[in-house]
């Protein structure tokens, strides 16, 4: 088994399967961060330059996950993030960041409206394959 770490756009770990001299496909784990825009959408381009016009680090996505990262405890306690899109051609993933407002009715707190939140840093981790 061979493991390679490299940094281009986002950070990536590449793993070759054991016993293969010249594997046709390599598994990669890509990690990156993106900040949500005014619509509450955080988009990570996992390309060699971190932009939409870059060369993809993955050809296929097997699994993708996102989570909110912040040093502010009120931000961590309130917004939630959920995966919005996974681009099958291996260019980007995006997530919705929404704010959950608690509404109290008769002393019972229930979930209220969800509003997009901008300026939130979102962590992404993507597992996929790349043709060699």
Coordinates of C-alpha atoms in Angstrom, one line a residue:
X1 CA 0.0 0.0 0.0
X2 CA 1.2 3.5 -0.8
X3 CA 0.1 6.7 0.8
X4 CA 0.8 10.1 -0.6
X5 CA 0.0 13.5 1.0
X6 CA -0.2 16.6 -1.3
X7 CA -1.5 20.1 -1.2
X8 CA -2.8 21.8 -4.2
X9 CA -6.2 23.5 -3.7
X10 CA -7.6 21.7 -0.7
X11 CA -5.5 19.1 1.2
X12 CA -5.7 15.6 -0.2
X13 CA -4.5 12.1 0.8
X14 CA -4.1 9.6 -1.9
X15 CA -4.1 5.8 -1.2
X16 CA -3.0 3.1 -3.6
X17 CA -4.3 -0.4 -3.1
X18 CA -1.8 -3.0 -1.9
X19 CA -0.2 -5.3 -4.4
X20 CA -0.9 -3.1 -7.5
X21 CA 2.2 -1.9 -9.3
X22 CA 0.3 0.4 -11.6
X23 CA -3.2 0.8 -10.2
X24 CA -5.9 2.1 -12.6
X25 CA -7.7 3.9 -9.9
X26 CA -6.5 5.5 -6.7
X27 CA -8.7 6.4 -3.7
X28 CA -8.3 9.9 -2.4
X29 CA -9.6 11.7 0.7
X30 CA -9.9 15.4 0.1
X31 CA -10.3 17.9 3.0
X32 CA -11.1 21.6 2.6
X33 CA -12.9 24.5 4.0
X34 CA -15.3 27.0 2.4
X35 CA -17.2 30.0 3.7
X36 CA -21.0 30.3 3.2
X37 CA -22.3 33.2 1.0
X38 CA -25.4 35.4 1.5
X39 CA -27.6 32.5 0.5
X40 CA -26.1 30.3 3.1
X41 CA -24.3 28.1 0.5
X42 CA -20.6 27.0 1.1
X43 CA -19.0 25.5 -2.0
X44 CA -15.7 23.7 -2.0
X45 CA -14.0 23.2 -5.4
X46 CA -11.7 20.3 -4.9
X47 CA -9.5 21.1 -7.9
X48 CA -5.7 21.7 -8.2
X49 CA -6.2 25.4 -7.8
X50 CA -9.2 25.5 -5.6
X51 CA -11.3 27.2 -8.2
X52 CA -14.1 26.1 -10.6
X53 CA -11.8 26.3 -13.6
X54 CA -9.1 23.9 -12.1
X55 CA -8.4 20.3 -12.8
X56 CA -10.4 18.0 -10.6
X57 CA -8.7 16.0 -7.8
X58 CA -11.4 13.3 -8.1
X59 CA -13.3 11.6 -10.9
X60 CA -16.0 10.1 -8.8
X61 CA -17.4 10.8 -5.3
X62 CA -18.1 7.9 -3.1
X63 CA -18.9 9.8 0.1
X64 CA -19.0 13.5 1.2
X65 CA -19.7 15.1 4.5
X66 CA -19.8 18.6 5.8
X67 CA -19.8 20.3 9.2
X68 CA -19.8 23.8 10.7
X69 CA -16.5 25.0 12.1
X70 CA -16.3 28.0 14.3
X71 CA -14.5 29.3 17.5
X72 CA -17.7 31.1 18.4
X73 CA -19.9 29.1 20.7
X74 CA -23.1 30.8 19.7
X75 CA -22.4 30.0 16.0
X76 CA -21.7 26.4 16.8
X77 CA -24.8 26.0 18.9
X78 CA -27.3 27.5 16.4
X79 CA -26.6 26.9 12.7
X80 CA -26.7 23.6 11.2
X81 CA -25.2 22.4 7.9
X82 CA -26.5 19.8 5.5
X83 CA -25.1 18.6 2.2
X84 CA -26.7 20.3 -0.8
X85 CA -24.9 19.0 -3.9
X86 CA -22.3 16.5 -4.8
X87 CA -21.0 17.1 -8.3
X88 CA -20.5 13.7 -10.0
X89 CA -17.9 14.9 -12.4
X90 CA -15.6 15.5 -9.4
X91 CA -15.4 19.3 -9.2
X92 CA -17.2 20.5 -6.2
X93 CA -19.4 19.9 -3.2
X94 CA -21.7 22.4 -1.5
X95 CA -23.7 22.7 1.7
X96 CA -26.6 24.7 3.1
X97 CA -26.0 26.6 6.3
X98 CA -29.2 27.6 8.1
X99 CA -29.9 29.1 11.5
X100 CA -32.3 27.3 13.7
X101 CA -34.4 29.7 15.9
X102 CA -35.9 28.4 19.0
X103 CA -39.5 29.4 19.7
X104 CA -41.0 28.9 23.1
X105 CA -44.7 28.0 23.3
X106 CA -46.1 27.3 26.8
X107 CA -42.7 26.8 28.2
X108 CA -41.8 24.2 25.5
X109 CA -39.0 25.1 23.1
X110 CA -39.8 24.1 19.5
X111 CA -37.8 24.6 16.3
X112 CA -38.8 27.8 14.5
X113 CA -37.8 29.2 11.2
X114 CA -34.6 28.4 9.3
X115 CA -32.7 31.3 7.7
X116 CA -29.6 31.2 5.6
X117 CA -26.4 32.2 7.4
X118 CA -23.5 33.8 5.7
X119 CA -19.8 34.0 6.7
X120 CA -19.7 30.5 8.3
X121 CA -16.7 28.3 7.7
X122 CA -17.7 24.8 6.7
X123 CA -15.4 21.8 6.8
X124 CA -15.7 19.3 4.0
X125 CA -14.4 15.7 3.7
X126 CA -14.8 13.8 0.4
X127 CA -13.8 10.2 -0.4
X128 CA -13.6 9.3 -4.0
X129 CA -11.5 7.8 -6.8
X130 CA -9.1 9.2 -9.4
X131 CA -8.0 7.5 -12.6
X132 CA -4.2 7.2 -13.0

